[in-house]
Amino acid sequence: MIALDPAKVDKPSMYAFFMSAVVPRPVAFVSSVGSTTGVNLSPYSYFNIMGHNPPTLTIGMCRSTSRGGGKKDSQLNIEETGEFVVNIISEWCIEAAHHSCGEFDRGVNEMELAGLTPVDSTIVRAPRVGEAAVALECKLRGTHDVDDSSGKPSGTIMIAEVVMIHVAEAVTGRTPTGKLIVDPVLLAPVSRLGGLTYGKTLELYDLGKPDKNGVYKSKK
Ligand SMILES: Cc1cc2nc3c(=O)[nH]c(=O)nc-3n(C[C@H](O)[C@H](O)[C@H](O)COP(=O)(O)O)c2cc1C
């Protein structure tokens, strides 16, 4: 095993390592609007759902090296309005959505640039992506700034509550007890692996759940 002490590894190397080691990561394609600027869309893979009661998700937004350490447009927008949408993008539109990761100037509408369709959200001002089979309208509930070793802010963890869910019926299924779920085969989700590598999620298998005696009773 190679032992790496994060305190002794340079930042670009740390970035490359974590991009490729903590995988696969879901990707939040975040749509937001500023108080005076238009629609913004960008991918964020420092992302996951943290709980369901209430549905809470977090996104890690790093400071932009190409903008002298300033906040990214998505963060500026979300801090101004307290709202955004997480769009879950499937294989059928990943190339288009990926285009939104360019370091475009603030105010450039990346949803339009990517050829994706803005659809009005129900609660928040930011539109959702019409091609996304799952879209989560979010309200910001908190932020946690992270400083680097020199004490300079290097990123912010955005903590948000999902206040409205949109899901295309065509990708849904039901549990044996009738609960609505998303069928992974129909959703065709993509994940981020290292660098700019994405992964498809094709080979599925179920594992049972051991009870307190370690006995597996069912596979669901
Ligand atoms: C698949 C993918 C995932 C990304 N995830 C993140 C992330 O989690 N955090 C981050 O700060 N930047 C991430 N980026 C980079 C941003 O998308 C990029 O800096 C973008 O231009 C920011 O746009 P904005 O300034 O409009 O918010 C990611 C890029 C790609 C391609």
PDB file of C-alpha atoms and ligand atoms in Angstrom:
ATOM      1  CA  MET A   1       0.000   0.000   0.000  1.00  0.00           C
ATOM      2  CA  ILE A   2       1.102   3.584  -0.692  1.00  0.00           C
ATOM      3  CA  ALA A   3       0.562   5.905   2.257  1.00  0.00           C
ATOM      4  CA  LEU A   4      -0.378   9.481   1.362  1.00  0.00           C
ATOM      5  CA  ASP A   5      -0.434  12.266   3.932  1.00  0.00           C
ATOM      6  CA  PRO A   6      -2.767  14.956   2.493  1.00  0.00           C
ATOM      7  CA  ALA A   7      -0.759  17.613   4.339  1.00  0.00           C
ATOM      8  CA  LYS A   8       2.313  16.688   2.257  1.00  0.00           C
ATOM      9  CA  VAL A   9       0.722  16.192  -1.164  1.00  0.00           C
ATOM     10  CA  ASP A  10       0.309  19.124  -3.563  1.00  0.00           C
ATOM     11  CA  LYS A  11      -3.270  20.194  -4.325  1.00  0.00           C
ATOM     12  CA  PRO A  12      -3.468  19.191  -8.011  1.00  0.00           C
ATOM     13  CA  SER A  13      -2.231  15.697  -7.104  1.00  0.00           C
ATOM     14  CA  MET A  14      -4.751  15.453  -4.277  1.00  0.00           C
ATOM     15  CA  TYR A  15      -7.473  16.495  -6.712  1.00  0.00           C
ATOM     16  CA  ALA A  16      -6.448  13.846  -9.261  1.00  0.00           C
ATOM     17  CA  PHE A  17      -6.317  11.185  -6.557  1.00  0.00           C
ATOM     18  CA  PHE A  18      -9.724  11.852  -5.036  1.00  0.00           C
ATOM     19  CA  MET A  19     -11.384  12.311  -8.439  1.00  0.00           C
ATOM     20  CA  SER A  20     -10.372   8.761  -9.265  1.00  0.00           C
ATOM     21  CA  ALA A  21     -10.483   7.052  -5.858  1.00  0.00           C
ATOM     22  CA  VAL A  22     -13.894   7.943  -4.460  1.00  0.00           C
ATOM     23  CA  VAL A  23     -15.971   6.567  -7.291  1.00  0.00           C
ATOM     24  CA  PRO A  24     -18.449   6.274  -8.817  1.00  0.00           C
ATOM     25  CA  ARG A  25     -19.860   9.673  -7.889  1.00  0.00           C
ATOM     26  CA  PRO A  26     -23.303  10.862  -8.920  1.00  0.00           C
ATOM     27  CA  VAL A  27     -23.282  14.168 -10.769  1.00  0.00           C
ATOM     28  CA  ALA A  28     -25.613  17.023  -9.854  1.00  0.00           C
ATOM     29  CA  PHE A  29     -26.255  19.191 -12.884  1.00  0.00           C
ATOM     30  CA  VAL A  30     -27.133  22.340 -10.974  1.00  0.00           C
ATOM     31  CA  SER A  31     -29.420  24.924 -12.529  1.00  0.00           C
ATOM     32  CA  SER A  32     -29.597  28.272 -10.800  1.00  0.00           C
ATOM     33  CA  VAL A  33     -30.342  31.927 -11.480  1.00  0.00           C
ATOM     34  CA  GLY A  34     -28.776  35.001  -9.916  1.00  0.00           C
ATOM     35  CA  SER A  35     -30.812  37.921  -8.605  1.00  0.00           C
ATOM     36  CA  THR A  36     -29.859  39.900 -11.715  1.00  0.00           C
ATOM     37  CA  THR A  37     -28.212  37.282 -13.940  1.00  0.00           C
ATOM     38  CA  GLY A  38     -29.896  34.597 -16.044  1.00  0.00           C
ATOM     39  CA  VAL A  39     -29.872  30.826 -16.045  1.00  0.00           C
ATOM     40  CA  ASN A  40     -26.732  28.910 -15.124  1.00  0.00           C
ATOM     41  CA  LEU A  41     -26.122  25.170 -15.498  1.00  0.00           C
ATOM     42  CA  SER A  42     -23.009  23.314 -14.272  1.00  0.00           C
ATOM     43  CA  PRO A  43     -22.039  19.802 -13.156  1.00  0.00           C
ATOM     44  CA  TYR A  44     -20.980  19.092  -9.559  1.00  0.00           C
ATOM     45  CA  SER A  45     -19.837  15.622  -8.547  1.00  0.00           C
ATOM     46  CA  TYR A  46     -18.871  16.459  -4.969  1.00  0.00           C
ATOM     47  CA  PHE A  47     -22.499  15.637  -4.397  1.00  0.00           C
ATOM     48  CA  ASN A  48     -24.856  13.226  -2.712  1.00  0.00           C
ATOM     49  CA  ILE A  49     -28.148  12.845  -0.842  1.00  0.00           C
ATOM     50  CA  MET A  50     -27.427  12.854   2.897  1.00  0.00           C
ATOM     51  CA  GLY A  51     -30.819  11.789   4.225  1.00  0.00           C
ATOM     52  CA  HIS A  52     -34.490  11.666   3.343  1.00  0.00           C
ATOM     53  CA  ASN A  53     -36.286  13.171   6.363  1.00  0.00           C
ATOM     54  CA  PRO A  54     -36.297  15.910   5.234  1.00  0.00           C
ATOM     55  CA  PRO A  55     -34.594  15.100   1.941  1.00  0.00           C
ATOM     56  CA  THR A  56     -31.198  16.754   2.348  1.00  0.00           C
ATOM     57  CA  LEU A  57     -28.334  16.934  -0.103  1.00  0.00           C
ATOM     58  CA  THR A  58     -24.890  18.470  -0.108  1.00  0.00           C
ATOM     59  CA  ILE A  59     -22.712  19.829  -2.899  1.00  0.00           C
ATOM     60  CA  GLY A  60     -19.044  20.756  -2.590  1.00  0.00           C
ATOM     61  CA  MET A  61     -18.260  23.906  -4.554  1.00  0.00           C
ATOM     62  CA  CYS A  62     -14.549  24.631  -4.887  1.00  0.00           C
ATOM     63  CA  ARG A  63     -13.158  28.103  -5.447  1.00  0.00           C
ATOM     64  CA  SER A  64     -12.300  28.684  -9.101  1.00  0.00           C
ATOM     65  CA  THR A  65      -8.551  28.626  -9.834  1.00  0.00           C
ATOM     66  CA  SER A  66      -9.193  30.201 -13.246  1.00  0.00           C
ATOM     67  CA  ARG A  67     -10.931  33.122 -11.523  1.00  0.00           C
ATOM     68  CA  GLY A  68      -8.255  33.877  -8.976  1.00  0.00           C
ATOM     69  CA  GLY A  69      -9.847  31.837  -6.215  1.00  0.00           C
ATOM     70  CA  GLY A  70     -13.287  33.429  -6.557  1.00  0.00           C
ATOM     71  CA  LYS A  71     -16.575  31.626  -6.057  1.00  0.00           C
ATOM     72  CA  LYS A  72     -18.108  29.785  -9.000  1.00  0.00           C
ATOM     73  CA  ASP A  73     -21.222  31.209 -10.651  1.00  0.00           C
ATOM     74  CA  SER A  74     -23.468  28.486  -9.237  1.00  0.00           C
ATOM     75  CA  GLN A  75     -22.391  29.325  -5.693  1.00  0.00           C
ATOM     76  CA  LEU A  76     -22.847  33.076  -6.239  1.00  0.00           C
ATOM     77  CA  ASN A  77     -26.345  32.456  -7.637  1.00  0.00           C
ATOM     78  CA  ILE A  78     -27.361  30.077  -4.865  1.00  0.00           C
ATOM     79  CA  GLU A  79     -26.090  32.449  -2.174  1.00  0.00           C
ATOM     80  CA  GLU A  80     -28.070  35.300  -3.768  1.00  0.00           C
ATOM     81  CA  THR A  81     -31.363  33.462  -4.184  1.00  0.00           C
ATOM     82  CA  GLY A  82     -31.140  30.522  -1.762  1.00  0.00           C
ATOM     83  CA  GLU A  83     -32.491  28.206  -4.457  1.00  0.00           C
ATOM     84  CA  PHE A  84     -31.435  25.823  -7.207  1.00  0.00           C
ATOM     85  CA  VAL A  85     -32.354  22.625  -9.022  1.00  0.00           C
ATOM     86  CA  VAL A  86     -30.337  19.384  -9.124  1.00  0.00           C
ATOM     87  CA  ASN A  87     -30.917  17.662 -12.469  1.00  0.00           C
ATOM     88  CA  ILE A  88     -30.001  13.966 -12.691  1.00  0.00           C
ATOM     89  CA  ILE A  89     -28.727  13.408 -16.196  1.00  0.00           C
ATOM     90  CA  SER A  90     -28.999  10.089 -18.055  1.00  0.00           C
ATOM     91  CA  GLU A  91     -26.958   8.546 -20.838  1.00  0.00           C
ATOM     92  CA  TRP A  92     -29.265  10.032 -23.492  1.00  0.00           C
ATOM     93  CA  CYS A  93     -28.236  13.649 -22.808  1.00  0.00           C
ATOM     94  CA  ILE A  94     -24.890  13.470 -20.997  1.00  0.00           C
ATOM     95  CA  GLU A  95     -22.863  14.849 -23.917  1.00  0.00           C
ATOM     96  CA  ALA A  96     -25.089  17.919 -24.131  1.00  0.00           C
ATOM     97  CA  ALA A  97     -25.180  18.457 -20.374  1.00  0.00           C
ATOM     98  CA  HIS A  98     -21.407  17.958 -20.090  1.00  0.00           C
ATOM     99  CA  HIS A  99     -20.905  21.032 -22.282  1.00  0.00           C
ATOM    100  CA  SER A 100     -22.107  23.130 -19.337  1.00  0.00           C
ATOM    101  CA  CYS A 101     -18.846  22.456 -17.419  1.00  0.00           C
ATOM    102  CA  GLY A 102     -16.942  25.088 -19.439  1.00  0.00           C
ATOM    103  CA  GLU A 103     -15.716  28.102 -17.481  1.00  0.00           C
ATOM    104  CA  PHE A 104     -18.240  30.382 -19.166  1.00  0.00           C
ATOM    105  CA  ASP A 105     -18.682  33.947 -17.942  1.00  0.00           C
ATOM    106  CA  ARG A 106     -21.353  34.689 -15.390  1.00  0.00           C
ATOM    107  CA  GLY A 107     -24.642  35.399 -17.138  1.00  0.00           C
ATOM    108  CA  VAL A 108     -23.937  32.974 -20.010  1.00  0.00           C
ATOM    109  CA  ASN A 109     -26.911  30.618 -20.227  1.00  0.00           C
ATOM    110  CA  GLU A 110     -25.248  27.184 -20.305  1.00  0.00           C
ATOM    111  CA  MET A 111     -28.580  25.386 -20.558  1.00  0.00           C
ATOM    112  CA  GLU A 112     -29.201  27.160 -23.858  1.00  0.00           C
ATOM    113  CA  LEU A 113     -25.577  26.668 -24.967  1.00  0.00           C
ATOM    114  CA  ALA A 114     -25.902  22.934 -24.291  1.00  0.00           C
ATOM    115  CA  GLY A 115     -29.119  22.737 -26.317  1.00  0.00           C
ATOM    116  CA  LEU A 116     -31.134  21.617 -23.284  1.00  0.00           C
ATOM    117  CA  THR A 117     -34.725  22.645 -22.611  1.00  0.00           C
ATOM    118  CA  PRO A 118     -35.543  24.911 -19.662  1.00  0.00           C
ATOM    119  CA  VAL A 119     -38.803  23.962 -17.943  1.00  0.00           C
ATOM    120  CA  ASP A 120     -40.342  26.141 -15.221  1.00  0.00           C
ATOM    121  CA  SER A 121     -39.891  24.762 -11.723  1.00  0.00           C
ATOM    122  CA  THR A 122     -42.833  24.628  -9.313  1.00  0.00           C
ATOM    123  CA  ILE A 123     -41.316  26.377  -6.286  1.00  0.00           C
ATOM    124  CA  VAL A 124     -37.890  27.789  -7.122  1.00  0.00           C
ATOM    125  CA  ARG A 125     -37.041  30.397  -9.760  1.00  0.00           C
ATOM    126  CA  ALA A 126     -34.359  28.345 -11.513  1.00  0.00           C
ATOM    127  CA  PRO A 127     -35.724  26.214 -14.359  1.00  0.00           C
ATOM    128  CA  ARG A 128     -35.140  22.476 -14.448  1.00  0.00           C
ATOM    129  CA  VAL A 129     -33.677  20.636 -17.431  1.00  0.00           C
ATOM    130  CA  GLY A 130     -36.520  19.166 -19.499  1.00  0.00           C
ATOM    131  CA  GLU A 131     -34.391  16.222 -20.684  1.00  0.00           C
ATOM    132  CA  ALA A 132     -33.550  15.143 -17.102  1.00  0.00           C
ATOM    133  CA  ALA A 133     -35.673  12.226 -15.855  1.00  0.00           C
ATOM    134  CA  VAL A 134     -35.220  13.361 -12.256  1.00  0.00           C
ATOM    135  CA  ALA A 135     -35.078  16.970 -11.082  1.00  0.00           C
ATOM    136  CA  LEU A 136     -34.919  18.110  -7.474  1.00  0.00           C
ATOM    137  CA  GLU A 137     -35.956  21.629  -6.552  1.00  0.00           C
ATOM    138  CA  CYS A 138     -33.814  22.728  -3.603  1.00  0.00           C
ATOM    139  CA  LYS A 139     -33.732  25.439  -0.954  1.00  0.00           C
ATOM    140  CA  LEU A 140     -30.397  26.271   0.647  1.00  0.00           C
ATOM    141  CA  ARG A 141     -30.415  25.426   4.369  1.00  0.00           C
ATOM    142  CA  GLY A 142     -26.784  26.149   5.232  1.00  0.00           C
ATOM    143  CA  THR A 143     -23.215  26.526   4.044  1.00  0.00           C
ATOM    144  CA  HIS A 144     -19.903  25.412   5.507  1.00  0.00           C
ATOM    145  CA  ASP A 145     -16.765  27.140   4.244  1.00  0.00           C
ATOM    146  CA  VAL A 146     -13.574  25.101   4.063  1.00  0.00           C
ATOM    147  CA  ASP A 147     -10.177  26.805   4.392  1.00  0.00           C
ATOM    148  CA  ASP A 148      -6.900  25.476   2.987  1.00  0.00           C
ATOM    149  CA  SER A 149      -3.732  25.104   5.063  1.00  0.00           C
ATOM    150  CA  SER A 150      -2.896  28.802   4.581  1.00  0.00           C
ATOM    151  CA  GLY A 151      -6.289  29.794   5.973  1.00  0.00           C
ATOM    152  CA  LYS A 152      -7.686  30.876   2.595  1.00  0.00           C
ATOM    153  CA  PRO A 153     -11.240  29.736   1.728  1.00  0.00           C
ATOM    154  CA  SER A 154     -10.913  26.911  -0.818  1.00  0.00           C
ATOM    155  CA  GLY A 155     -14.470  25.705  -1.046  1.00  0.00           C
ATOM    156  CA  THR A 156     -17.954  25.667   0.395  1.00  0.00           C
ATOM    157  CA  ILE A 157     -20.226  22.758   1.226  1.00  0.00           C
ATOM    158  CA  MET A 158     -23.766  23.752   0.301  1.00  0.00           C
ATOM    159  CA  ILE A 159     -26.458  22.013   2.358  1.00  0.00           C
ATOM    160  CA  ALA A 160     -29.940  22.044   0.859  1.00  0.00           C
ATOM    161  CA  GLU A 161     -33.391  20.593   1.320  1.00  0.00           C
ATOM    162  CA  VAL A 162     -35.285  19.102  -1.605  1.00  0.00           C
ATOM    163  CA  VAL A 163     -38.646  20.870  -1.611  1.00  0.00           C
ATOM    164  CA  MET A 164     -40.089  19.432  -4.838  1.00  0.00           C
ATOM    165  CA  ILE A 165     -39.306  16.312  -6.850  1.00  0.00           C
ATOM    166  CA  HIS A 166     -39.967  15.790 -10.558  1.00  0.00           C
ATOM    167  CA  VAL A 167     -39.601  12.297 -11.995  1.00  0.00           C
ATOM    168  CA  ALA A 168     -40.491  11.043 -15.470  1.00  0.00           C
ATOM    169  CA  GLU A 169     -43.036   8.248 -15.123  1.00  0.00           C
ATOM    170  CA  ALA A 170     -41.199   6.364 -17.887  1.00  0.00           C
ATOM    171  CA  VAL A 171     -38.224   5.673 -15.567  1.00  0.00           C
ATOM    172  CA  THR A 172     -40.233   4.649 -12.511  1.00  0.00           C
ATOM    173  CA  GLY A 173     -41.045   1.290 -10.998  1.00  0.00           C
ATOM    174  CA  ARG A 174     -42.649   0.011  -7.788  1.00  0.00           C
ATOM    175  CA  THR A 175     -41.310  -1.900  -4.803  1.00  0.00           C
ATOM    176  CA  PRO A 176     -43.191  -5.099  -3.848  1.00  0.00           C
ATOM    177  CA  THR A 177     -45.151  -2.959  -1.351  1.00  0.00           C
ATOM    178  CA  GLY A 178     -46.051  -0.378  -3.995  1.00  0.00           C
ATOM    179  CA  LYS A 179     -43.599   2.402  -3.219  1.00  0.00           C
ATOM    180  CA  LEU A 180     -42.540   4.564  -6.169  1.00  0.00           C
ATOM    181  CA  ILE A 181     -38.907   4.037  -7.111  1.00  0.00           C
ATOM    182  CA  VAL A 182     -36.656   4.886 -10.020  1.00  0.00           C
ATOM    183  CA  ASP A 183     -35.649   1.869 -12.110  1.00  0.00           C
ATOM    184  CA  PRO A 184     -31.872   2.141 -12.683  1.00  0.00           C
ATOM    185  CA  VAL A 185     -32.047   0.394 -16.054  1.00  0.00           C
ATOM    186  CA  LEU A 186     -34.623   2.893 -17.317  1.00  0.00           C
ATOM    187  CA  LEU A 187     -32.867   5.880 -15.746  1.00  0.00           C
ATOM    188  CA  ALA A 188     -29.519   4.931 -17.345  1.00  0.00           C
ATOM    189  CA  PRO A 189     -27.627   7.072 -14.824  1.00  0.00           C
ATOM    190  CA  VAL A 190     -24.088   8.217 -15.436  1.00  0.00           C
ATOM    191  CA  SER A 191     -21.434   8.637 -12.793  1.00  0.00           C
ATOM    192  CA  ARG A 192     -18.166  10.511 -12.680  1.00  0.00           C
ATOM    193  CA  LEU A 193     -14.993   8.491 -12.416  1.00  0.00           C
ATOM    194  CA  GLY A 194     -11.520  10.067 -12.581  1.00  0.00           C
ATOM    195  CA  GLY A 195     -10.748  13.193 -14.596  1.00  0.00           C
ATOM    196  CA  LEU A 196     -13.358  13.717 -17.298  1.00  0.00           C
ATOM    197  CA  THR A 197     -14.296  10.030 -17.400  1.00  0.00           C
ATOM    198  CA  TYR A 198     -17.940   9.114 -16.974  1.00  0.00           C
ATOM    199  CA  GLY A 199     -19.314   5.641 -16.274  1.00  0.00           C
ATOM    200  CA  LYS A 200     -22.509   3.864 -17.262  1.00  0.00           C
ATOM    201  CA  THR A 201     -24.319   1.758 -14.661  1.00  0.00           C
ATOM    202  CA  LEU A 202     -25.182  -1.418 -16.517  1.00  0.00           C
ATOM    203  CA  GLU A 203     -24.386  -4.571 -14.528  1.00  0.00           C
ATOM    204  CA  LEU A 204     -26.781  -4.889 -11.609  1.00  0.00           C
ATOM    205  CA  TYR A 205     -26.986  -7.479  -8.859  1.00  0.00           C
ATOM    206  CA  ASP A 206     -28.815  -7.729  -5.539  1.00  0.00           C
ATOM    207  CA  LEU A 207     -27.319  -8.692  -2.202  1.00  0.00           C
ATOM    208  CA  GLY A 208     -29.427  -9.795   0.733  1.00  0.00           C
ATOM    209  CA  LYS A 209     -29.354  -8.058   4.109  1.00  0.00           C
ATOM    210  CA  PRO A 210     -27.940  -9.993   7.038  1.00  0.00           C
ATOM    211  CA  ASP A 211     -30.066 -10.046  10.194  1.00  0.00           C
ATOM    212  CA  LYS A 212     -28.516  -9.714  13.674  1.00  0.00           C
ATOM    213  CA  ASN A 213     -27.378 -13.345  13.490  1.00  0.00           C
ATOM    214  CA  GLY A 214     -25.719 -12.793  10.114  1.00  0.00           C
ATOM    215  CA  VAL A 215     -28.394 -14.819   8.314  1.00  0.00           C
ATOM    216  CA  TYR A 216     -29.507 -13.692   4.861  1.00  0.00           C
ATOM    217  CA  LYS A 217     -33.272 -14.061   4.456  1.00  0.00           C
ATOM    218  CA  SER A 218     -34.161 -12.152   1.317  1.00  0.00           C
ATOM    219  CA  LYS A 219     -32.400 -10.568  -1.612  1.00  0.00           C
ATOM    220  CA  LYS A 220     -34.426  -7.298  -1.460  1.00  0.00           C
TER     221      LYS A 220
HETATM  222  C1  LIG B   1     -18.471  15.923 -14.256  1.00  0.00           C
HETATM  223  C2  LIG B   1     -17.971  17.157 -13.559  1.00  0.00           C
HETATM  224  C3  LIG B   1     -18.133  17.296 -12.204  1.00  0.00           C
HETATM  225  C4  LIG B   1     -17.687  18.450 -11.544  1.00  0.00           C
HETATM  226  N1  LIG B   1     -17.834  18.548 -10.193  1.00  0.00           N
HETATM  227  C5  LIG B   1     -17.435  19.663  -9.541  1.00  0.00           C
HETATM  228  C6  LIG B   1     -17.609  19.762  -8.128  1.00  0.00           C
HETATM  229  O1  LIG B   1     -18.142  18.879  -7.461  1.00  0.00           O
HETATM  230  N2  LIG B   1     -17.199  20.911  -7.531  1.00  0.00           N
HETATM  231  C7  LIG B   1     -16.654  21.943  -8.234  1.00  0.00           C
HETATM  232  O2  LIG B   1     -16.315  22.961  -7.632  1.00  0.00           O
HETATM  233  N3  LIG B   1     -16.494  21.874  -9.574  1.00  0.00           N
HETATM  234  C8  LIG B   1     -16.880  20.765 -10.247  1.00  0.00           C
HETATM  235  N4  LIG B   1     -16.725  20.666 -11.599  1.00  0.00           N
HETATM  236  C9  LIG B   1     -16.230  21.837 -12.333  1.00  0.00           C
HETATM  237  C10 LIG B   1     -17.363  22.829 -12.596  1.00  0.00           C
HETATM  238  O3  LIG B   1     -18.439  22.215 -13.278  1.00  0.00           O
HETATM  239  C11 LIG B   1     -16.829  23.986 -13.453  1.00  0.00           C
HETATM  240  O4  LIG B   1     -15.863  24.706 -12.703  1.00  0.00           O
HETATM  241  C12 LIG B   1     -17.928  24.904 -13.928  1.00  0.00           C
HETATM  242  O5  LIG B   1     -17.429  25.774 -14.906  1.00  0.00           O
HETATM  243  C13 LIG B   1     -18.504  25.764 -12.821  1.00  0.00           C
HETATM  244  O6  LIG B   1     -19.511  26.529 -13.401  1.00  0.00           O
HETATM  245  P1  LIG B   1     -20.181  27.771 -12.702  1.00  0.00           P
HETATM  246  O7  LIG B   1     -19.093  28.789 -12.409  1.00  0.00           O
HETATM  247  O8  LIG B   1     -21.145  28.243 -13.757  1.00  0.00           O
HETATM  248  O9  LIG B   1     -20.863  27.286 -11.462  1.00  0.00           O
HETATM  249  C14 LIG B   1     -17.099  19.509 -12.281  1.00  0.00           C
HETATM  250  C15 LIG B   1     -16.924  19.350 -13.664  1.00  0.00           C
HETATM  251  C16 LIG B   1     -17.331  18.183 -14.290  1.00  0.00           C
HETATM  252  C17 LIG B   1     -17.123  18.024 -15.757  1.00  0.00           C
END
